[in-house]
Short mmCIF file of C-alpha atoms in Angstrom, two decimals:
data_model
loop_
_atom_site.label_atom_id
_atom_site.label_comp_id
_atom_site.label_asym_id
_atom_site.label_seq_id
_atom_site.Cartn_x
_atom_site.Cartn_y
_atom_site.Cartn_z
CA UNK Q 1 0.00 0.00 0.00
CA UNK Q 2 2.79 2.38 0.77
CA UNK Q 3 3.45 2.53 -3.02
CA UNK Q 4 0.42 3.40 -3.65
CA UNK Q 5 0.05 6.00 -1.53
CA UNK Q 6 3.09 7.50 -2.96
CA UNK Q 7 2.32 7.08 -6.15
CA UNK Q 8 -1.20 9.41 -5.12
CA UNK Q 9 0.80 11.89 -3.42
CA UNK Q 10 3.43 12.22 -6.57
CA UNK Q 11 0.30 12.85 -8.83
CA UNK Q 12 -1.58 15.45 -6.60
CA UNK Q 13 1.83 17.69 -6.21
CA UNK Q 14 0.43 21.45 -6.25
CA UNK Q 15 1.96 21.65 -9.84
CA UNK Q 16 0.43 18.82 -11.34
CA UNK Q 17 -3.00 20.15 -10.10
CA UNK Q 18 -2.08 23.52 -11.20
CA UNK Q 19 -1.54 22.51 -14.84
CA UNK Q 20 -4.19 19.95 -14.66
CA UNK Q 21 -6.73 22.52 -13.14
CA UNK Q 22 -6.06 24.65 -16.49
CA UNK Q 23 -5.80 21.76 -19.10
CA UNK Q 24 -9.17 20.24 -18.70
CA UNK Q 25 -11.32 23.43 -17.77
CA UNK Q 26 -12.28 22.91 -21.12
CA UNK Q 27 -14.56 20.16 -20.73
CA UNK Q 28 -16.67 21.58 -18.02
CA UNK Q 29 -19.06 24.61 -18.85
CA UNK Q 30 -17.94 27.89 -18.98
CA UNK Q 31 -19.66 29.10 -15.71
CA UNK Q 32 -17.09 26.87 -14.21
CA UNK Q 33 -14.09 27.99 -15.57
CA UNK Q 34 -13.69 30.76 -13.26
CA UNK Q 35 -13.82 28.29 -10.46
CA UNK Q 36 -11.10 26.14 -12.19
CA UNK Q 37 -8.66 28.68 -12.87
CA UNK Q 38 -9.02 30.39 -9.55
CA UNK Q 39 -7.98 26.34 -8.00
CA UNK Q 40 -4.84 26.52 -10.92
CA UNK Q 41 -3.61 30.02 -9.39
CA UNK Q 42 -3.90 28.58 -5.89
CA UNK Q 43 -2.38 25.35 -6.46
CA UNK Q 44 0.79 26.92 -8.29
CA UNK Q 45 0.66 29.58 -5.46
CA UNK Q 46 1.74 26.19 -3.00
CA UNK Q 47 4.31 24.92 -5.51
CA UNK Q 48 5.70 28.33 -5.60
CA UNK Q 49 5.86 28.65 -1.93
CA UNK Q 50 7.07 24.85 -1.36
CA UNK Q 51 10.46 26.34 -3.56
CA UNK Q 52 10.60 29.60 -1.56
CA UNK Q 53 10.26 31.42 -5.06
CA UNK Q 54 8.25 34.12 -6.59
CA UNK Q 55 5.47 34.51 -9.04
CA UNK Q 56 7.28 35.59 -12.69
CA UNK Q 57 5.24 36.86 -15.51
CA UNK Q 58 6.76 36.09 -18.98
CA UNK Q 59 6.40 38.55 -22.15
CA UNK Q 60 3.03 37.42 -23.31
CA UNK Q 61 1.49 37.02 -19.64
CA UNK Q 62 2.23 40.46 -19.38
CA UNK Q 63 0.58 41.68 -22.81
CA UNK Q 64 -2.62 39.64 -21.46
CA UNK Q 65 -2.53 41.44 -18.10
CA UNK Q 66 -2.24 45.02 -20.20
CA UNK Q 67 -5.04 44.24 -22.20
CA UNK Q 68 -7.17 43.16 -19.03
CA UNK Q 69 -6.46 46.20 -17.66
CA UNK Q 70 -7.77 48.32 -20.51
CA UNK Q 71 -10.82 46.52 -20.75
CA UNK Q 72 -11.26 46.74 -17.41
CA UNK Q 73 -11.08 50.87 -18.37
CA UNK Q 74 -13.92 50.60 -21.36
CA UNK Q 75 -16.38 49.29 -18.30
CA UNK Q 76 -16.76 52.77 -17.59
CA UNK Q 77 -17.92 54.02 -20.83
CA UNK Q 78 -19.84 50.17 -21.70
CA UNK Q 79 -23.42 51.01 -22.42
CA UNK Q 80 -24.10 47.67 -20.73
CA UNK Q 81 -22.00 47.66 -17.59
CA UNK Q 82 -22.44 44.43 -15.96
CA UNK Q 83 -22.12 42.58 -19.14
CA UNK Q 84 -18.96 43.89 -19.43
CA UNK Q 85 -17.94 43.42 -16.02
CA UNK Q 86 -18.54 39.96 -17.10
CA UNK Q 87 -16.21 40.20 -19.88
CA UNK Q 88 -13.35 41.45 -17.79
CA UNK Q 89 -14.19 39.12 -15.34
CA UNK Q 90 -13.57 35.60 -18.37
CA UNK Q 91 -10.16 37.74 -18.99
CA UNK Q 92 -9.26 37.54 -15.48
CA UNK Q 93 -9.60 33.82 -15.08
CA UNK Q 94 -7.64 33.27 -18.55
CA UNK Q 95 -5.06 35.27 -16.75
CA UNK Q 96 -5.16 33.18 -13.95
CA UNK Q 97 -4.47 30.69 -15.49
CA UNK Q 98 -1.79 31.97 -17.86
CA UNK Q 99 0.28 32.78 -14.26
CA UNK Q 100 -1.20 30.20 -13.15
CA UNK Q 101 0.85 27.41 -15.37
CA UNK Q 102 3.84 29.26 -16.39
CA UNK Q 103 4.92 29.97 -12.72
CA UNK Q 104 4.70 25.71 -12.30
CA UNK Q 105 5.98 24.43 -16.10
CA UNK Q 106 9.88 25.13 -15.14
CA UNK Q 107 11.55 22.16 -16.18
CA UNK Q 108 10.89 20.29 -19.62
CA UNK Q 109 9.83 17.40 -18.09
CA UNK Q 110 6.74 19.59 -16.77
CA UNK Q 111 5.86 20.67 -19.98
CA UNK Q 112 5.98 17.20 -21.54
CA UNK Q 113 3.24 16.51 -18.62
CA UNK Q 114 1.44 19.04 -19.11
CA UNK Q 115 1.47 18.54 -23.26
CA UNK Q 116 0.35 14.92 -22.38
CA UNK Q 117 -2.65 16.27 -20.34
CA UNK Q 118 -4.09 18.47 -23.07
CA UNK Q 119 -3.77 15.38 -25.63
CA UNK Q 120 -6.32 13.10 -23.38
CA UNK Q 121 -8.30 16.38 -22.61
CA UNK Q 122 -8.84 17.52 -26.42
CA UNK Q 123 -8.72 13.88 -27.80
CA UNK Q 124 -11.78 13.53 -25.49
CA UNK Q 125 -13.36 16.01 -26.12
CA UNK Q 126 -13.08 15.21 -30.12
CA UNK Q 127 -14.31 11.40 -29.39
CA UNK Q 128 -17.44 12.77 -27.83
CA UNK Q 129 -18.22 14.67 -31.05
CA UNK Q 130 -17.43 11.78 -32.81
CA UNK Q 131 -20.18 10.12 -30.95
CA UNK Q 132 -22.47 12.29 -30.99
CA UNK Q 133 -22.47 12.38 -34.73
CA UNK Q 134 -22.57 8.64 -34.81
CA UNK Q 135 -25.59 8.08 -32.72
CA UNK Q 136 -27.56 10.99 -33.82
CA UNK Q 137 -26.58 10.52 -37.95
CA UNK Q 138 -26.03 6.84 -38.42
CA UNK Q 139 -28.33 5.78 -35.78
CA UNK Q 140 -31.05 8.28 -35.52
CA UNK Q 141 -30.53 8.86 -31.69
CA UNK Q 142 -32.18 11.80 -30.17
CA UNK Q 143 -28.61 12.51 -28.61
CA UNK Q 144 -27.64 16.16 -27.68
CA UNK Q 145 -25.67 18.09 -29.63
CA UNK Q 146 -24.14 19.47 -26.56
CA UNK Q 147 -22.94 17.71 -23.24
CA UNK Q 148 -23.50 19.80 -20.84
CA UNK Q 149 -27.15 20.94 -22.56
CA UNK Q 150 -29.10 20.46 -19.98
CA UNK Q 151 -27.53 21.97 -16.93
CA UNK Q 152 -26.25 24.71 -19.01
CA UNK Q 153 -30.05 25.65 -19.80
CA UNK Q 154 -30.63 25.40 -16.03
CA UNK Q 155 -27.92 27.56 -15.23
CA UNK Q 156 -28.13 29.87 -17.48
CA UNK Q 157 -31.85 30.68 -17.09
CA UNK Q 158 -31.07 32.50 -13.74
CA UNK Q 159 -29.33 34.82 -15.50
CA UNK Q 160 -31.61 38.10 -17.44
CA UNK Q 161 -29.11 37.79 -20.43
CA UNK Q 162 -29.94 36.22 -24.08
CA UNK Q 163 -27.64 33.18 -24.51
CA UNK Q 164 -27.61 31.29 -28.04
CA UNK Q 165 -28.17 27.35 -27.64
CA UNK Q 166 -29.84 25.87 -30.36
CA UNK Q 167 -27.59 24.02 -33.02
CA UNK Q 168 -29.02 24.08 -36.20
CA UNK Q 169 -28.66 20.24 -38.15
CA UNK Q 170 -26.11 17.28 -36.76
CA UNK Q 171 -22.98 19.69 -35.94
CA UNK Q 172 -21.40 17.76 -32.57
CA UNK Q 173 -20.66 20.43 -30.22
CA UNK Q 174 -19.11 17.78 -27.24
CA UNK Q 175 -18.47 20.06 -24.18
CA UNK Q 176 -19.32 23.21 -25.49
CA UNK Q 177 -22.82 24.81 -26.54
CA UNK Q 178 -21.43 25.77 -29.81
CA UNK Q 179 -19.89 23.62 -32.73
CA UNK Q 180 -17.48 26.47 -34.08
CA UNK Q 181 -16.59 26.94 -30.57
CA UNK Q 182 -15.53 23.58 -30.03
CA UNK Q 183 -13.84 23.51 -33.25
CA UNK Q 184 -11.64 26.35 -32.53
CA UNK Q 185 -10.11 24.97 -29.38
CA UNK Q 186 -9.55 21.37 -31.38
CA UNK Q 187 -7.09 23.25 -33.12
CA UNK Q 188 -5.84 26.02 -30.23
CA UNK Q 189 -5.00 22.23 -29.10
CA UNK Q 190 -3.57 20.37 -32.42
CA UNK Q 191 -0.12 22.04 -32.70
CA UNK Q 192 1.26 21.26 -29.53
CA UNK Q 193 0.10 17.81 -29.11
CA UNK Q 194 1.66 17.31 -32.97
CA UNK Q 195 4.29 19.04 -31.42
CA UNK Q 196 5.00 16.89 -28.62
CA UNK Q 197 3.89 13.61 -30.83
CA UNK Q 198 6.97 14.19 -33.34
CA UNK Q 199 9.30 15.88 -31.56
CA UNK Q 200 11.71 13.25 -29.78
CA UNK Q 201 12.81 9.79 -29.51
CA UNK Q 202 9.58 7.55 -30.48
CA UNK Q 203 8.15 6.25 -26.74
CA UNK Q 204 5.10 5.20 -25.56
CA UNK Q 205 3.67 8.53 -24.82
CA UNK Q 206 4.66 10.21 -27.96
CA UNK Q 207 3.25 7.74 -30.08
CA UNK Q 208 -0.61 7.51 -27.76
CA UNK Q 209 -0.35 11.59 -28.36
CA UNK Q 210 0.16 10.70 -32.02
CA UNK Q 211 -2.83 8.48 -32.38
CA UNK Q 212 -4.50 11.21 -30.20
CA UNK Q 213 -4.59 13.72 -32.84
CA UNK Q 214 -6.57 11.17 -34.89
CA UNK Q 215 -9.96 11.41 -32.54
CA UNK Q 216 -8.95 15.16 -32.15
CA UNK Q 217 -8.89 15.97 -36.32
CA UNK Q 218 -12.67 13.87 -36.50
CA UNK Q 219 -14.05 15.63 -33.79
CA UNK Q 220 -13.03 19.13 -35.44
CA UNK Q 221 -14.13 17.65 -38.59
CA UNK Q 222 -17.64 16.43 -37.35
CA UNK Q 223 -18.13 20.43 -36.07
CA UNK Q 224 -18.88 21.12 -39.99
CA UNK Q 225 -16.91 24.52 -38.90
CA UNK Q 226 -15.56 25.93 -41.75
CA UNK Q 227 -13.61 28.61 -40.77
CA UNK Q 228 -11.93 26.17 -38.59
CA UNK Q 229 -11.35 23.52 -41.34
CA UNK Q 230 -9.32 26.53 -42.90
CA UNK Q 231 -7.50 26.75 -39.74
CA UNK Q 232 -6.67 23.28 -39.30
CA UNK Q 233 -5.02 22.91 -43.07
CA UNK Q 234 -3.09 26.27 -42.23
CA UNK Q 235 -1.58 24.31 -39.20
CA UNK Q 236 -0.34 21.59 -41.15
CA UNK Q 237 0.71 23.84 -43.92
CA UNK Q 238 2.66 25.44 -41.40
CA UNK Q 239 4.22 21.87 -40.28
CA UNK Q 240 4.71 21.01 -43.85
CA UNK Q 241 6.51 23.88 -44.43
CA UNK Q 242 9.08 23.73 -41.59
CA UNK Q 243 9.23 20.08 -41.51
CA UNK Q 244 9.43 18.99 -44.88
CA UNK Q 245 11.34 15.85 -43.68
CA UNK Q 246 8.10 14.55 -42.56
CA UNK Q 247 6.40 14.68 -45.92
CA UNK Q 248 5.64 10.98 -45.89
CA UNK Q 249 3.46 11.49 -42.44
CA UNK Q 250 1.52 14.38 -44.34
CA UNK Q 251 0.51 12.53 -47.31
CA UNK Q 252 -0.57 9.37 -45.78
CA UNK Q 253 -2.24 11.13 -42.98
CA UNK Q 254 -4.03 13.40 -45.35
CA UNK Q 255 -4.98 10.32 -47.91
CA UNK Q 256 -6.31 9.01 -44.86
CA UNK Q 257 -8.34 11.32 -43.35
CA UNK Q 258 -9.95 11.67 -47.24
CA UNK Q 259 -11.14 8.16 -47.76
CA UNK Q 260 -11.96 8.44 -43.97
CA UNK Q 261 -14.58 11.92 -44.04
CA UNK Q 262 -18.45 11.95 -44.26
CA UNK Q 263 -19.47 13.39 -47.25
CA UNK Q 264 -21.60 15.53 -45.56
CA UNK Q 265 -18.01 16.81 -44.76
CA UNK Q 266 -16.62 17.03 -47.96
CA UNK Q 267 -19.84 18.16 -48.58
CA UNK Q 268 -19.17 20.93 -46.09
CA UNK Q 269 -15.61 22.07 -47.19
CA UNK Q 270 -16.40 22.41 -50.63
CA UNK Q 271 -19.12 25.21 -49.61
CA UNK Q 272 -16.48 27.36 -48.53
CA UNK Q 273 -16.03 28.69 -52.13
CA UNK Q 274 -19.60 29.20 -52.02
CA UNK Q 275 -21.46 32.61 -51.22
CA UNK Q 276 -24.39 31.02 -49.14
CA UNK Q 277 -26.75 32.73 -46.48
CA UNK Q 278 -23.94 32.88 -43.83
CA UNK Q 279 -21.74 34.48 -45.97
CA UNK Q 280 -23.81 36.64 -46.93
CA UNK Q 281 -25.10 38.13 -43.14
CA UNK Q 282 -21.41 38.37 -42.30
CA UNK Q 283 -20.82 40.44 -45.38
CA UNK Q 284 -23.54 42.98 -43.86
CA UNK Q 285 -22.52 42.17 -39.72
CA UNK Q 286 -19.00 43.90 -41.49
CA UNK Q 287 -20.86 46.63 -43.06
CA UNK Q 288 -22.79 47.49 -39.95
CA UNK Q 289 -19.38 46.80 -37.27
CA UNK Q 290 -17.20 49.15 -39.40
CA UNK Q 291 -19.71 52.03 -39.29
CA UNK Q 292 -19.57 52.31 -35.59
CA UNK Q 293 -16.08 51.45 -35.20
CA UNK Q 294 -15.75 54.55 -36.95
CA UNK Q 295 -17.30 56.73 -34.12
CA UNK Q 296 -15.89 55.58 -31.64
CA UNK Q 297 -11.90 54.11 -33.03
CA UNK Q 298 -9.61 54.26 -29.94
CA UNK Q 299 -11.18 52.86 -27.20
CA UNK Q 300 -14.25 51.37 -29.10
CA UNK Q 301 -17.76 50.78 -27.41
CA UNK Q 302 -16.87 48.90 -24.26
CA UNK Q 303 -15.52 45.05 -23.41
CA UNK Q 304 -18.11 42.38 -24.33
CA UNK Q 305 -20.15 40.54 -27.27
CA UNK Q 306 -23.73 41.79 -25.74
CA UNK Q 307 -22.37 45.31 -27.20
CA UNK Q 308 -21.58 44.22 -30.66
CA UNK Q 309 -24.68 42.17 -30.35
CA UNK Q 310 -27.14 45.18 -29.63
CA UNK Q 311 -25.63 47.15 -32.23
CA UNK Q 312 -25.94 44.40 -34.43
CA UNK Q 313 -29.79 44.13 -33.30
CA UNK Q 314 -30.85 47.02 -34.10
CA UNK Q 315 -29.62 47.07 -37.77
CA UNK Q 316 -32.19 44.13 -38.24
CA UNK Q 317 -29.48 41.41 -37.35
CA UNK Q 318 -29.18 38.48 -35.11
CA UNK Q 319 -25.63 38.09 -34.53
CA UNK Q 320 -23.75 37.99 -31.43
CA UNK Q 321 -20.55 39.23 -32.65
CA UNK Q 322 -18.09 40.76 -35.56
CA UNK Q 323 -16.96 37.35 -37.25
CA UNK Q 324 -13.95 39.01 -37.54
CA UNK Q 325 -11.14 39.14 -34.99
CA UNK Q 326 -9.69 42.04 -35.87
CA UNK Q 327 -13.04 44.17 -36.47
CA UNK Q 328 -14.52 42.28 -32.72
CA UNK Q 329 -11.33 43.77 -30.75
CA UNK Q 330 -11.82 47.22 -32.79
CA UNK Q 331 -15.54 47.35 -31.99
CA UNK Q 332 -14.81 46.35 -28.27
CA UNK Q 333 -11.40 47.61 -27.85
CA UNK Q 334 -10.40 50.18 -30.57
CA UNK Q 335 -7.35 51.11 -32.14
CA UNK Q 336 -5.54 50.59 -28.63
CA UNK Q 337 -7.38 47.12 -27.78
CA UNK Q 338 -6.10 45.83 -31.21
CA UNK Q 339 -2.88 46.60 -30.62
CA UNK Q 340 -2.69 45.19 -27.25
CA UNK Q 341 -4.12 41.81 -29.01
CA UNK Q 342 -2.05 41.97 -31.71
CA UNK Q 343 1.10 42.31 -29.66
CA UNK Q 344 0.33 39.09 -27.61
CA UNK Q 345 -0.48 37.53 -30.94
CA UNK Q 346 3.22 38.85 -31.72
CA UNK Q 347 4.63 37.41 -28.56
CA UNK Q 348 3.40 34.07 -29.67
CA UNK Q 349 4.88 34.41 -32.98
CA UNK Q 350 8.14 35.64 -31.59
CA UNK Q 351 8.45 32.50 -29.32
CA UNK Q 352 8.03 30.68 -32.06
CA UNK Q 353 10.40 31.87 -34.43
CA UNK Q 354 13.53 31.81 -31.48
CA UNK Q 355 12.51 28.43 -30.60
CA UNK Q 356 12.69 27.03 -34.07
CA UNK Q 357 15.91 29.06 -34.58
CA UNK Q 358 17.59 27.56 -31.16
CA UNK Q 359 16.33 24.09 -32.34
CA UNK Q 360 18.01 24.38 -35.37
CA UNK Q 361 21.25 25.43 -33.80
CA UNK Q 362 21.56 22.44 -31.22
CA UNK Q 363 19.66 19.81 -33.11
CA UNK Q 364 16.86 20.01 -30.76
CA UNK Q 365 13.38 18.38 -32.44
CA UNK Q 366 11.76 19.57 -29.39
CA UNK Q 367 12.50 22.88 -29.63
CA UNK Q 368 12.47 22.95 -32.91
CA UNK Q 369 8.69 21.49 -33.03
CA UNK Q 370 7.94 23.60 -30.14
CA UNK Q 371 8.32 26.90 -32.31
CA UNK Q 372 6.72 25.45 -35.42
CA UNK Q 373 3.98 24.80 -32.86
CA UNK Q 374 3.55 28.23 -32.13
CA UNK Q 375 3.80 29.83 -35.58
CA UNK Q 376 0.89 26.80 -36.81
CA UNK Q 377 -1.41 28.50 -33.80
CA UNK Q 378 -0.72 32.12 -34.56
CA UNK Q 379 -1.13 31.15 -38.37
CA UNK Q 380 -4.39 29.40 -37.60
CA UNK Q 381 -6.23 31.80 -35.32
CA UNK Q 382 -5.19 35.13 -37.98
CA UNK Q 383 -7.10 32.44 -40.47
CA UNK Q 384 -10.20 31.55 -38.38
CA UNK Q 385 -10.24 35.21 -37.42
CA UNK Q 386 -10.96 36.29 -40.78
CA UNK Q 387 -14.72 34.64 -40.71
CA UNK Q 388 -15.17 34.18 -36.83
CA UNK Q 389 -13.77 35.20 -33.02
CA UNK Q 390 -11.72 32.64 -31.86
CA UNK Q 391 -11.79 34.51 -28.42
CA UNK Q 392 -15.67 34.62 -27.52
CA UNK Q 393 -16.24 32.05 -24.32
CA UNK Q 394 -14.44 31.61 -20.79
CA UNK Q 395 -12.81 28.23 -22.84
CA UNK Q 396 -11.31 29.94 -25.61
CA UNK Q 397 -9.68 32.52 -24.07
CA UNK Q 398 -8.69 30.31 -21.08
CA UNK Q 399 -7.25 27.84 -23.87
CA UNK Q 400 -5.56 31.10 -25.82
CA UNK Q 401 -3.76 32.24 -22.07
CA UNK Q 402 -2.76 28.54 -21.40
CA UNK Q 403 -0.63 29.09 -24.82
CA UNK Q 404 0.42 32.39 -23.95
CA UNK Q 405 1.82 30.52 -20.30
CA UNK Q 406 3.19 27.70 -22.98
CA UNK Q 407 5.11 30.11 -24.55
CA UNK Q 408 6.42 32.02 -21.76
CA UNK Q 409 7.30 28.71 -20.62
CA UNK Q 410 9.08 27.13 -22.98
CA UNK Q 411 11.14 30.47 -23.56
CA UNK Q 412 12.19 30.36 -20.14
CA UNK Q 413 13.23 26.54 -20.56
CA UNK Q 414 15.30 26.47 -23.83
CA UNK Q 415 16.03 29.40 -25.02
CA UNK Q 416 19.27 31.09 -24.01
CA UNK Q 417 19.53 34.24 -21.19
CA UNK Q 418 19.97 36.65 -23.79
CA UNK Q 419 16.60 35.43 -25.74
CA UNK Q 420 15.29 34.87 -22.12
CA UNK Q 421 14.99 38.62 -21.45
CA UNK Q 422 14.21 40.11 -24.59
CA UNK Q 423 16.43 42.45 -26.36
CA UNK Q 424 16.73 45.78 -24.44
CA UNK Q 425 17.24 43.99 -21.33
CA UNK Q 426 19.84 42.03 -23.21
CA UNK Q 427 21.97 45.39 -24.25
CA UNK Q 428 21.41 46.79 -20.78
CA UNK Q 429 22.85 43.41 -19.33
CA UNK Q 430 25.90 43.79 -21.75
CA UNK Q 431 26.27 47.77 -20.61
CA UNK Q 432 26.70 46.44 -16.75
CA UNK Q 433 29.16 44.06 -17.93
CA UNK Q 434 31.61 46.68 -19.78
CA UNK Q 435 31.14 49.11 -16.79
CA UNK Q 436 32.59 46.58 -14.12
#
């Protein structure tokens, strides 16, 4: 027994829960992912204390705590004030948990956890939408589109707010209330579990988080998402690109995954060339968002989709948001919220780029794989964002800090001091050096 019981105290260490806390928030329901990130931040707060350190805040966690705070500004000027309290509010727990992990992932070995725990978590999550699809398509099943569906309309009908539901045809949805929503954390998720998958020494774990991406890639698939089927080939355009070596895994996965689709699927991704009713209202949801971003372009309306939404209302349509990223953060945000985004979106990219660059120079595939990871998820959100908001829901944006923390992270862990602390403080280090 006394192996056992170490065994249970090894896996509930204060950084395993940390990380774990923030890795599968997204299968609960949003209205607990406040509660999850707020048990991360506590739980790294005891492995922080347990090694008589400090909290640290990495380049992108601090971009992300900037742009909470301006938001946290445009609640005075919100026309809908609690709403956007509410907003602020999901940005605070996705901070959470963006301090949260990267104050516990110090060592690789932690990472490689913590990329092993996001493979089970978004592999599940794509095998329930493969089920769903199965039972309520091939069997006729009057199965849920949505897991949580009804405790969420429980929940949610304490609150005096408008909240959008219904699913319209067989789109599997798994853990979240929307099918695009689901589909845009699938592949948040993809790069760094392909990341982990291929880059080392074939073991055990590797090759389960291999086969993991297959349930993953189905689930997205099943969504009928198309902005996120766009995303998903950008991410392995992006792997294909930087890892050309691999070729053979491309093509055979990608035959694969051909013969393999629904053609309600194929069905699917062929309409994306085609200029069909949703296309259409999100030609005139652009028309309508750019007319009022140009009132108000700074600071925009105020934090929140209930904004965008009533706007949107009262030009005669029913959409909750931009379906654009960029014209979203300008309508919330303005000129200065857009930057803010853009520079974490930067901060991503840059981790990328020095990881793949340090990879190169030692040989590292981890590394190296890392940073291709991070370009394919900055690549594949700009995509998405061209037709949707990748950063709607307490999930997604939880799901977009926990990359910001991965970045920070991994930066801390391979890269070397100079890359570690950015470039002024590099020059400023090298100053000191010369004066003694």
């Amino acid at each position: 027994m006394s192996w056992l019981t170490e065994k249970a105290r090894r896996a509930f260490r204060p950084w395993v829960l940390a990380a774990l806390f923030a890795v599968v928030l997204p299968l609960f329901p949003d209205y607990i992912a406040p509660f999850l990130a707020i048990a991360s931040l506590l739980a790294a707060w005891r492995d922080i204390r347990a090694r008589g350190d400090s909290f640290q805040l990495g380049p992108a966690g601090r971009v992300l705590l900037v742009y909470l705070a301006l938001i946290a500004l445009g609640i005075l000027y919100s026309p809908q004030k609690v709403t956007s309290l509410g907003t602020v509010l999901m940005w605070a727990a996705a901070f959470a948990v963006c301090l949260a992990v990267e104050n516990v992932l110090i060592t690789g070995r932690r990472l490689s956890i913590a990329l092993i725990c996001l493979a089970v978590t978004a592999s599940l999550i794509g095998a329930l939408a493969c089920a769903q699809y199965v039972l309520a398509a091939l069997f006729h099943l009057p199965v849920s589109m949505q897991i949580w569906e009804p405790v969420d309309k429980a929940v949610l009908s304490l609150f005096p707010y408008d909240f959008i539901l219904d699913i319209y045809g067989i789109r599997a949805a798994a853990t979240f209330n929307n099918p695009n929503v689901c589909a845009e954390y699938l592949f948040m998720a993809a790069p760094f579990i392909a990341a982990y998958a291929f880059g080392g020494k074939p073991s055990r774990s590797r090759v389960l988080c291999g086969l993991l991406l297959l349930p993953l890639a189905a689930g997205l698939a099943l969504t009928f998402s198309r902005g996120s089927y766009l995303a998903l080939l950008t991410i392995i355009g992006v792997f294909f690109l930087f890892h050309l070596k691999k070729l053979w895994i491309f093509l055979i996965g990608g035959a694969a995954a051909l013969l393999a689709l629904p053609d309600a699927v194929v069905s699917r991704f062929l309409s994306i060339k085609t200029i069909d009713f949703a296309v259409k209202e999100r030609f005139s949801v652009w028309q309508v968002i750019t007319g009022h971003i140009a009132q108000r372009p700074l600071l925009g309306i105020g934090p929140g989709t209930y904004n965008t939404w009533a706007l949107l209302r009262e030009a005669g349509i029913d959409a909750p948001h931009a379906h654009n990223l960029a014209l979203q953060l300008l309508a919330e945000s303005g000129v200065a919220g857009l930057l803010v985004m853009g520079s974490a979106f930067a901060m991503l990219a840059r981790s990328g780029f020095r990881l793949l660059r340090e990879g190169n120079r030692t040989a590292s595939r981890t590394v190296r794989l890392l940073g291709i990871a991070f370009l394919a998820l900055t690549a594949a959100l700009l995509v998405d964002g061209l037709v949707d908001f990748p950063l709607l829901t307490p999930r997604l944006t939880s799901t977009f800090a926990l990359t910001a923390a991965l970045a920070d992270s991994a930066s801390r862990i391979y890269l070397p001091p100079s890359l570690k602390t950015g470039f002024w403080s590099a020059v400023k280090e090298k100053i000191k050096r010369k004066q003694r």
